PDB file of C-alpha atoms in Angstrom:
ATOM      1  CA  UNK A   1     -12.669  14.925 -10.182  1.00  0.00           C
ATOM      2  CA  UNK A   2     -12.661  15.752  -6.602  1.00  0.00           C
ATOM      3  CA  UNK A   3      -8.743  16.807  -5.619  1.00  0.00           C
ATOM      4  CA  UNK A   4      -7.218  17.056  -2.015  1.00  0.00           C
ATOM      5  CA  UNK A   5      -4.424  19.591  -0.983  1.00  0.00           C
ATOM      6  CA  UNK A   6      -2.766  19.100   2.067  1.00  0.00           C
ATOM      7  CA  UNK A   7      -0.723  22.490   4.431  1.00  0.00           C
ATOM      8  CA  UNK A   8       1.836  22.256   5.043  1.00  0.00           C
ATOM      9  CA  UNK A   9       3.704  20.343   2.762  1.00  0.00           C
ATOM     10  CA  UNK A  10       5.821  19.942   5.474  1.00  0.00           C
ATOM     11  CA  UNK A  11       6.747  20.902   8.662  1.00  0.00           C
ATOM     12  CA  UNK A  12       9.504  20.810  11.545  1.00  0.00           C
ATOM     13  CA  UNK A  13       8.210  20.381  14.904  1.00  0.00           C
ATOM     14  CA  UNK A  14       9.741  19.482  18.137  1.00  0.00           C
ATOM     15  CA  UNK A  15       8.638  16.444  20.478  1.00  0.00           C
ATOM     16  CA  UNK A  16       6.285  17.287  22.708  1.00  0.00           C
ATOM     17  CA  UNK A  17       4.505  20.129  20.245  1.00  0.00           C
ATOM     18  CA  UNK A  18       0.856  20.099  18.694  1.00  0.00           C
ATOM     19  CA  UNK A  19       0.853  19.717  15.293  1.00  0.00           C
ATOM     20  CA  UNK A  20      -1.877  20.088  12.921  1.00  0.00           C
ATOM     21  CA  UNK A  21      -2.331  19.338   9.266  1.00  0.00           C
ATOM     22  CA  UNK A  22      -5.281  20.918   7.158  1.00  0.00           C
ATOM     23  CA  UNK A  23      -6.359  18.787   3.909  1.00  0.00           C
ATOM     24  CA  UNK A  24      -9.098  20.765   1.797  1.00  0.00           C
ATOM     25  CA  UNK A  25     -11.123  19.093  -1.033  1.00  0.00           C
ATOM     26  CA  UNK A  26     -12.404  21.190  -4.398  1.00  0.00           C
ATOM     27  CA  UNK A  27     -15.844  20.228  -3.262  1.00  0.00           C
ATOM     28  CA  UNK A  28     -17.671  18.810  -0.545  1.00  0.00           C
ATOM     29  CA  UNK A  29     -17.114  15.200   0.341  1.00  0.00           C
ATOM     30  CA  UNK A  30     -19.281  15.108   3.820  1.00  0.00           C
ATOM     31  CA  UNK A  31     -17.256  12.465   5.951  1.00  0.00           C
ATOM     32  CA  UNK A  32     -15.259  10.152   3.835  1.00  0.00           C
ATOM     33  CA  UNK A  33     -12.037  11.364   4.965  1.00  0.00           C
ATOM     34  CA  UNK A  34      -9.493   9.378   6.438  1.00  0.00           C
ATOM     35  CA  UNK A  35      -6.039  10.185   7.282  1.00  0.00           C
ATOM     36  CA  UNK A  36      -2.601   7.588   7.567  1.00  0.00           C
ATOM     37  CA  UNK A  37       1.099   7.530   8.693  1.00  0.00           C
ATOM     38  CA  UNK A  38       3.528   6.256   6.339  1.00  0.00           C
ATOM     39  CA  UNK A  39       7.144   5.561   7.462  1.00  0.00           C
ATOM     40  CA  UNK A  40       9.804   5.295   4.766  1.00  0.00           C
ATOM     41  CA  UNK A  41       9.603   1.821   3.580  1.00  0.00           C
ATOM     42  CA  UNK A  42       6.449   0.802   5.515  1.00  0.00           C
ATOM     43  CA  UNK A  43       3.292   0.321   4.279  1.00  0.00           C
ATOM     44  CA  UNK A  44       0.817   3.766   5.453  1.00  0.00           C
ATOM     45  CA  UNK A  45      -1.297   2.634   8.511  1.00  0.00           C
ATOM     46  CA  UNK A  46      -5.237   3.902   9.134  1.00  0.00           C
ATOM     47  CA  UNK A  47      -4.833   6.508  11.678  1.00  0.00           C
ATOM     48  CA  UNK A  48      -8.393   8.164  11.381  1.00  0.00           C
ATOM     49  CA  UNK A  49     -11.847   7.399   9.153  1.00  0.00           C
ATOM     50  CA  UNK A  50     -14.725   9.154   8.349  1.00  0.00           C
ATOM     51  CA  UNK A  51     -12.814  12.454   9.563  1.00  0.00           C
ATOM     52  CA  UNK A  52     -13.237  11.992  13.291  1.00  0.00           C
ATOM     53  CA  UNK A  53     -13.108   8.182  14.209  1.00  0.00           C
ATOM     54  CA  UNK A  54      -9.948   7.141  15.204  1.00  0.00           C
ATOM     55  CA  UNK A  55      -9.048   3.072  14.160  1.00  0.00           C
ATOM     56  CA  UNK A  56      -8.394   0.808  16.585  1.00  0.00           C
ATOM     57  CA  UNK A  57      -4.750   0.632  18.265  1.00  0.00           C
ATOM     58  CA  UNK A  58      -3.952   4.761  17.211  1.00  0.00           C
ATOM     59  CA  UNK A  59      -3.021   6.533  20.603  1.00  0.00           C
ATOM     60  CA  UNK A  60      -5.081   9.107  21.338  1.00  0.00           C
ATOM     61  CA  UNK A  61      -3.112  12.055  21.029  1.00  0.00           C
ATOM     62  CA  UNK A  62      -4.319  11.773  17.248  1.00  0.00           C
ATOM     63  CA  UNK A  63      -7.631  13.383  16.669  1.00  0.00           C
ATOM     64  CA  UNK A  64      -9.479  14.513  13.426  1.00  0.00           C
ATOM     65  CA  UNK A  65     -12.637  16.956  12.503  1.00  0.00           C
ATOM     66  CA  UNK A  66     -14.078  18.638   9.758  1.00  0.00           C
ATOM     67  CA  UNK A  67     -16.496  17.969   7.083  1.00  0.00           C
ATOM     68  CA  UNK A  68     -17.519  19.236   3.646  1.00  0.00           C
ATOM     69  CA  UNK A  69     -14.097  20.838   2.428  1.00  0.00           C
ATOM     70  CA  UNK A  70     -11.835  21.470   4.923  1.00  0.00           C
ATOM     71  CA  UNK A  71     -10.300  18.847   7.784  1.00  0.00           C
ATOM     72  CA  UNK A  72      -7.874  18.535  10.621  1.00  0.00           C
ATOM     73  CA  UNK A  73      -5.678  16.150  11.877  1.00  0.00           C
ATOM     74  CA  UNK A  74      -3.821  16.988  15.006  1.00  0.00           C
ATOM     75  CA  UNK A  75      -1.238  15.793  17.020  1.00  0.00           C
ATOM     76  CA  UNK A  76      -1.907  16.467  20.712  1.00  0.00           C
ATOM     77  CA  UNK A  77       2.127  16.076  21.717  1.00  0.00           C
ATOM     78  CA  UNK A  78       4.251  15.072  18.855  1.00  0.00           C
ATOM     79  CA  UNK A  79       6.315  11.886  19.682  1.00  0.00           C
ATOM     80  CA  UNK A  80       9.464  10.876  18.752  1.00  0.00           C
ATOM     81  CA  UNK A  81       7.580   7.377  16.623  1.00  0.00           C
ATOM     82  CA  UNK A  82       4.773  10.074  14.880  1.00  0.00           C
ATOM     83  CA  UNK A  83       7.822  11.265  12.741  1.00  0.00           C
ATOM     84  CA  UNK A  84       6.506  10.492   9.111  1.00  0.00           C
ATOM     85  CA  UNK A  85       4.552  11.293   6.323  1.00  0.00           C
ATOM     86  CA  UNK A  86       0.946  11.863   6.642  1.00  0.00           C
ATOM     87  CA  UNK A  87      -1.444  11.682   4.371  1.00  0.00           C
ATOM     88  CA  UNK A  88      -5.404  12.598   3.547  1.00  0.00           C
ATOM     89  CA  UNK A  89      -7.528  10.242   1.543  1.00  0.00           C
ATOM     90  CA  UNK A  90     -11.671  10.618   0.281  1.00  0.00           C
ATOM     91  CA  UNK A  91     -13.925   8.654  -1.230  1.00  0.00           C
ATOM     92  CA  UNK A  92     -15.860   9.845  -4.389  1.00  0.00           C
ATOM     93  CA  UNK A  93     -19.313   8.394  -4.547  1.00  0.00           C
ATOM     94  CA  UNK A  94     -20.472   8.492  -8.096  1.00  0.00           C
ATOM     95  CA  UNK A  95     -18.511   6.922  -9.343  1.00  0.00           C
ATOM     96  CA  UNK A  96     -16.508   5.774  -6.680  1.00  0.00           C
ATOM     97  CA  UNK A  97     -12.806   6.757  -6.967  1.00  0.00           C
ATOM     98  CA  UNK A  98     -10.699   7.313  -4.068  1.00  0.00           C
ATOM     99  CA  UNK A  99      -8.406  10.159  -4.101  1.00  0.00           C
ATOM    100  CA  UNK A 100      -5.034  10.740  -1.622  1.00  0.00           C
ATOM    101  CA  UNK A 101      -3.857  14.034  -1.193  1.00  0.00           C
ATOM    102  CA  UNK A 102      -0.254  14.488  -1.765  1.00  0.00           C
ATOM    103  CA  UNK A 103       1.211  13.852   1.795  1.00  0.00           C
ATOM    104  CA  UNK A 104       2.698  16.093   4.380  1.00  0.00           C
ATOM    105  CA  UNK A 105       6.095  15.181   5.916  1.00  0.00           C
ATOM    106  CA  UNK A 106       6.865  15.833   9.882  1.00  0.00           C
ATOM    107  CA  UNK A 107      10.318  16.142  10.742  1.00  0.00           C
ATOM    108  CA  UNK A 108      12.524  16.546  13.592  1.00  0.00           C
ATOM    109  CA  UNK A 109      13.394  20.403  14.487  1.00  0.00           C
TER     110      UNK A 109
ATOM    111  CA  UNK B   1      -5.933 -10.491  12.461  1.00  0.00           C
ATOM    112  CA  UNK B   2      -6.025 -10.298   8.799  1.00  0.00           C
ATOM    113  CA  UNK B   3      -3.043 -10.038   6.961  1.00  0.00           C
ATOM    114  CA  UNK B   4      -2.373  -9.168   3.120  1.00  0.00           C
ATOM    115  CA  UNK B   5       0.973 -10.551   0.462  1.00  0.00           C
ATOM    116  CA  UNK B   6       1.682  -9.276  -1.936  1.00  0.00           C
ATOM    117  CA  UNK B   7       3.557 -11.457  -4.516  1.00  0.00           C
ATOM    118  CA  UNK B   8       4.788 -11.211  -8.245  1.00  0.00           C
ATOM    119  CA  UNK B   9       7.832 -10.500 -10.608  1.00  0.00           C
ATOM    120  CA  UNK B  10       9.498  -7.386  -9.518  1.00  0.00           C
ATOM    121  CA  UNK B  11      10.635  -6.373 -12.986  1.00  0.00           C
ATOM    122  CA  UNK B  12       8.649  -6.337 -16.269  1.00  0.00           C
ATOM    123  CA  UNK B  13       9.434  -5.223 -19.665  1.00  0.00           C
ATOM    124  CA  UNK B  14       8.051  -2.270 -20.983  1.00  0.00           C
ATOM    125  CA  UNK B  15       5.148  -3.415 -23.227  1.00  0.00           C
ATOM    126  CA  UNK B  16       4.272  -6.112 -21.206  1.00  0.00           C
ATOM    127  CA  UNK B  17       1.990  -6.872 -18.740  1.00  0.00           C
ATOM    128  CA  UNK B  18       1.993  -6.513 -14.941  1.00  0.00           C
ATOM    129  CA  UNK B  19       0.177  -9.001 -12.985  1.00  0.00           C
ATOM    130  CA  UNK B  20       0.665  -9.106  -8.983  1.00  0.00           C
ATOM    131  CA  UNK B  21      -1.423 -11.469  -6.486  1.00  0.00           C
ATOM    132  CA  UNK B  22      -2.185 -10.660  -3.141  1.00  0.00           C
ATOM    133  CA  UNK B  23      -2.949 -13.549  -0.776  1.00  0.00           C
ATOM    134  CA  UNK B  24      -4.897 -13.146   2.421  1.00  0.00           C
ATOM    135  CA  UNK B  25      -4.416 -15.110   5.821  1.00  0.00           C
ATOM    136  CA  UNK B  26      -6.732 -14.090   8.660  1.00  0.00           C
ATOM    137  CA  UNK B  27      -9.961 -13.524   7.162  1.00  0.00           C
ATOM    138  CA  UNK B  28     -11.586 -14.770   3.741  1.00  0.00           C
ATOM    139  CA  UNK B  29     -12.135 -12.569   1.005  1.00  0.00           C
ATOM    140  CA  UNK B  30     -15.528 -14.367   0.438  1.00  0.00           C
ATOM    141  CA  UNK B  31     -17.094 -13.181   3.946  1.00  0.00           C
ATOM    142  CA  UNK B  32     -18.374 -10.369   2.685  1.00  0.00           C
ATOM    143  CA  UNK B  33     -18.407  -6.617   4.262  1.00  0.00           C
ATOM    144  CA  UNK B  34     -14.751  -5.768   2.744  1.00  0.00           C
ATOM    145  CA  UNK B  35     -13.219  -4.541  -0.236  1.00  0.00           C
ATOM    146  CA  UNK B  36      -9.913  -5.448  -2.089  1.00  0.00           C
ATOM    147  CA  UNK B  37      -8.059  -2.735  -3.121  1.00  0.00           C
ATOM    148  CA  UNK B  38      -4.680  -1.741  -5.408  1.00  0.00           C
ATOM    149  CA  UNK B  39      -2.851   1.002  -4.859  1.00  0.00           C
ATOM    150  CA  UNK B  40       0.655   2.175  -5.913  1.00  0.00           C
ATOM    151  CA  UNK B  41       3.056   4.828  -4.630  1.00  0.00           C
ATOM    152  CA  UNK B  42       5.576   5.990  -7.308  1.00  0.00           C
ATOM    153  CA  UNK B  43       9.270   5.651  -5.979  1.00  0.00           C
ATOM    154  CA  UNK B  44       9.561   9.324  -3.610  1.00  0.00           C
ATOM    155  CA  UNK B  45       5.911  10.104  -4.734  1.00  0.00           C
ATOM    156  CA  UNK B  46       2.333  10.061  -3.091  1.00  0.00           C
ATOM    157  CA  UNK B  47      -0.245   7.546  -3.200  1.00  0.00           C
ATOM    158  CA  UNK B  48      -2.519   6.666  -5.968  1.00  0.00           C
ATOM    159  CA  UNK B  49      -5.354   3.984  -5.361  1.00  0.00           C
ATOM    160  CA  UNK B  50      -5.523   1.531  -8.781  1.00  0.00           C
ATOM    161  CA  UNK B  51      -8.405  -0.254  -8.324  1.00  0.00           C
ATOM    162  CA  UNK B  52     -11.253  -2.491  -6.055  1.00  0.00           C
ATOM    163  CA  UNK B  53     -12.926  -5.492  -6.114  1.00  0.00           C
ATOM    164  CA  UNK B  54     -15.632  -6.890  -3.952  1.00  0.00           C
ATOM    165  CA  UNK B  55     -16.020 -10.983  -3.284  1.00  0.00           C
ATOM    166  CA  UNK B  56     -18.893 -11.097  -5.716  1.00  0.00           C
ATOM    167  CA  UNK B  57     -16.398  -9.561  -8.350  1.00  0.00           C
ATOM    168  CA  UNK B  58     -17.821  -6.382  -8.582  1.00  0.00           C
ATOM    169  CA  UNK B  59     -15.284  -3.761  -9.326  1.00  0.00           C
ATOM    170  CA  UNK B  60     -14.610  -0.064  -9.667  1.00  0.00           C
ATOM    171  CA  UNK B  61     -11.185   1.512 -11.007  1.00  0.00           C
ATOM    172  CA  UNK B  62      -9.420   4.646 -11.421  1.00  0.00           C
ATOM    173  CA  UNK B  63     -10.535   6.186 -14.115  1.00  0.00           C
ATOM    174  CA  UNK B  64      -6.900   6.896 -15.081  1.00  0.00           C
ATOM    175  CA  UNK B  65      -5.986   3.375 -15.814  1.00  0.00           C
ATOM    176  CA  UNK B  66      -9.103   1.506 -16.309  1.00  0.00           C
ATOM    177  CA  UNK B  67      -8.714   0.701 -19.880  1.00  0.00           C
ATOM    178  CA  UNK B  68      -5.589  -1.003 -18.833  1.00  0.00           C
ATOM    179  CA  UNK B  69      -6.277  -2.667 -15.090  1.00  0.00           C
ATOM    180  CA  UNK B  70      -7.892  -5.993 -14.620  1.00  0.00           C
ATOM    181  CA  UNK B  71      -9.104  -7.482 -10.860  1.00  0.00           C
ATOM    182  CA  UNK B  72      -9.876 -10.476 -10.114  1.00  0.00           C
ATOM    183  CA  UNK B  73     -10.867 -13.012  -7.077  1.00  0.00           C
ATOM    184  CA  UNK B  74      -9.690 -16.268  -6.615  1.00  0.00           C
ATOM    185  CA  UNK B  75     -11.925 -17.305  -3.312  1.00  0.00           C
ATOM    186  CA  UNK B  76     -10.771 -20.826  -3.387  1.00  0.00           C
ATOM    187  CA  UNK B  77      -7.185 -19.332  -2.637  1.00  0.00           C
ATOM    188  CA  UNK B  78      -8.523 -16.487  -0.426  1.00  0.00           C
ATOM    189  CA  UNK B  79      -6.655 -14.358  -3.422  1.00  0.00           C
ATOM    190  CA  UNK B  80      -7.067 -11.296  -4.963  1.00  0.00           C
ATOM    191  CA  UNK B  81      -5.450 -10.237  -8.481  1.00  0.00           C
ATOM    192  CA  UNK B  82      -4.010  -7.130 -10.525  1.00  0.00           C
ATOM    193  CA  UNK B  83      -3.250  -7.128 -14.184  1.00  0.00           C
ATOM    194  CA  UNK B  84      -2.179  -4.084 -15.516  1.00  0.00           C
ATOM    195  CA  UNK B  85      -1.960  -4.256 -19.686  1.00  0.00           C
ATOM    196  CA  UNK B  86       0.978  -2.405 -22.129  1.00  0.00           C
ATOM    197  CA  UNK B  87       2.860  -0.971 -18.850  1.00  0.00           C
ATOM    198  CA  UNK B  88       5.604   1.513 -19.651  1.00  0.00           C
ATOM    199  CA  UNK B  89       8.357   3.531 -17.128  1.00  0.00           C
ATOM    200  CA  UNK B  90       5.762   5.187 -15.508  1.00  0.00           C
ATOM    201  CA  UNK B  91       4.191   2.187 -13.802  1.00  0.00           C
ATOM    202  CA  UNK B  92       7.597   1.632 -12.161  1.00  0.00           C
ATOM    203  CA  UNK B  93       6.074   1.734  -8.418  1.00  0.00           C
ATOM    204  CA  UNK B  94       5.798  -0.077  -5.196  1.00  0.00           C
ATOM    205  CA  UNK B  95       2.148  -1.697  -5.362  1.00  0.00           C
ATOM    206  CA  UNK B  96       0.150  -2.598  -2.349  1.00  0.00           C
ATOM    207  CA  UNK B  97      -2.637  -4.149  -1.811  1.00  0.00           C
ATOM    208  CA  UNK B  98      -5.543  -3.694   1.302  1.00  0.00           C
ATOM    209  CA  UNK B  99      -8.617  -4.035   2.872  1.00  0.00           C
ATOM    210  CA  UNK B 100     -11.254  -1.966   3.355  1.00  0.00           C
ATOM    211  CA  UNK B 101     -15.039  -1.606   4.049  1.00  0.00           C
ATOM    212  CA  UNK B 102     -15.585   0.493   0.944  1.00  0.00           C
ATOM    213  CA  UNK B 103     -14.340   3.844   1.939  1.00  0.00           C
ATOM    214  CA  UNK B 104     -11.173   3.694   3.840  1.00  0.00           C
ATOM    215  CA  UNK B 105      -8.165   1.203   3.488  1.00  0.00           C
ATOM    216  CA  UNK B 106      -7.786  -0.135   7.351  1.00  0.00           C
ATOM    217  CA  UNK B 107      -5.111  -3.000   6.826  1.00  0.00           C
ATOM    218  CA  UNK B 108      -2.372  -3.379   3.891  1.00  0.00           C
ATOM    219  CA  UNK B 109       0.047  -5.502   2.446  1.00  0.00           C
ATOM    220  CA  UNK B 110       4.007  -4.953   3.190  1.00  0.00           C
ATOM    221  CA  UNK B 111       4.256  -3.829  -0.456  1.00  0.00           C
ATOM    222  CA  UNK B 112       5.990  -5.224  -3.519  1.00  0.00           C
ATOM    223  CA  UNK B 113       8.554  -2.475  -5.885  1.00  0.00           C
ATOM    224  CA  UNK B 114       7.748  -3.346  -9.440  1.00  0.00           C
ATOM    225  CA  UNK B 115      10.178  -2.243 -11.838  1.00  0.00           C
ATOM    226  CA  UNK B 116       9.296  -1.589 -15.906  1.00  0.00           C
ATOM    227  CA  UNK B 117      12.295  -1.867 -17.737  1.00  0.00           C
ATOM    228  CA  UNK B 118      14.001  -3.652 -20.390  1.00  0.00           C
TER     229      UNK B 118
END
């Protein structure tokens, strides 16, 4: 089984700060990594797919890179609506499985 | 725009089994090109992806809980299924369903909390 850890498991940031979360895979997953916002309540929302493409309707101050074992999502200048939980997902080929990783929460400092 | 319901009784008795629908406006299920996807997010916990089924019925599951997760497609509805056999306290969750074109999840349901208790 392929896992995903996400760092920080949360952080306190400021509007107007870069942020950047790291999710790292146990072994190589080449691009299948997408990343979501989840607001309490709310349902997540697609943010970013295979690592770097960002979904239709995201602003662009979100941006994502990697590959293999080790990716980025960053936040360009934190806004007060980008306040949530973010998570990390991959796909597992054979056999397919998708996996999240276990979320990171941005709060206001 | 597609959109995704999710719909079903929001407490079941330990034992017994969960089954949940998820009905889709916007798009058919039938079209091809998409996936139809489970997943559940334990009350204050992370996400954990159940299950998927393609139009044709084809489907894959977490290995976790496929001796006890059923999908199915009902086209004629523009539907999509979960059963989910001899659920205890632990399946206690808000379930979701989505759509996806086989490795991501781009549009979801609102999300339905499912209690197991007697």
């Amino acid at each position: 089984d392929i896992q995903l850890t996400q760092s920080p498991s949360f952080l306190s940031a400021s509007v107007g700060d870069r942020v950047t979360i790291t999710c790292r895979a146990s072994q190589g997953i080449s691009s299948y990594l997408a990343w979501y916002q989840q607001k309490p309540g709310k349902a997540p929302k697609l943010l970013i797919y295979a690592a770097s493409t960002l979904h239709s309707g995201v602003p662009s101050r979100f941006s994502g890179t990697g590959s293999g074992t080790e990716f980025t999502l960053t936040i360009s200048s934190l806004q007060p609506e980008d306040f949530a939980t973010y998570y990390c997902q991959q796909l597992n080929n054979y056999p397919p499985e998708f996996t999240f990783g276990p979320g990171t929460k941005v709060d206001i400092k | 725009q597609v959109q995704l319901q999710e719909s079903g009784p929001g407490l079941v008795k330990p034992s017994q089994t969960l089954s949940l629908t998820c009905t889709v406006s916007g798009g058919s299920i039938s079209s091809g090109g998409y996936y139809w996807n489970w997943i559940r997010q334990h009350p204050g916990r992370g996400l954990e992806w159940i299950g998927s089924i393609y139009y044709s019925g084809s489907t894959f599951y977490n290995p976790s809980l496929k001796s006890r997760v059923i999908l199915s497609a009902e086209t004629s509805k523009n539907q999509f299924s979960l059963k989910l056999t001899s659920v205890t306290a632990a399946d206690t969750a808000v379930y979701y369903c989505a759509r996806g074109p086989g490795t991501y999840f781009e549009s979801w349901g609102q999300g339905t909390l499912v209690t197991v208790s007697s």
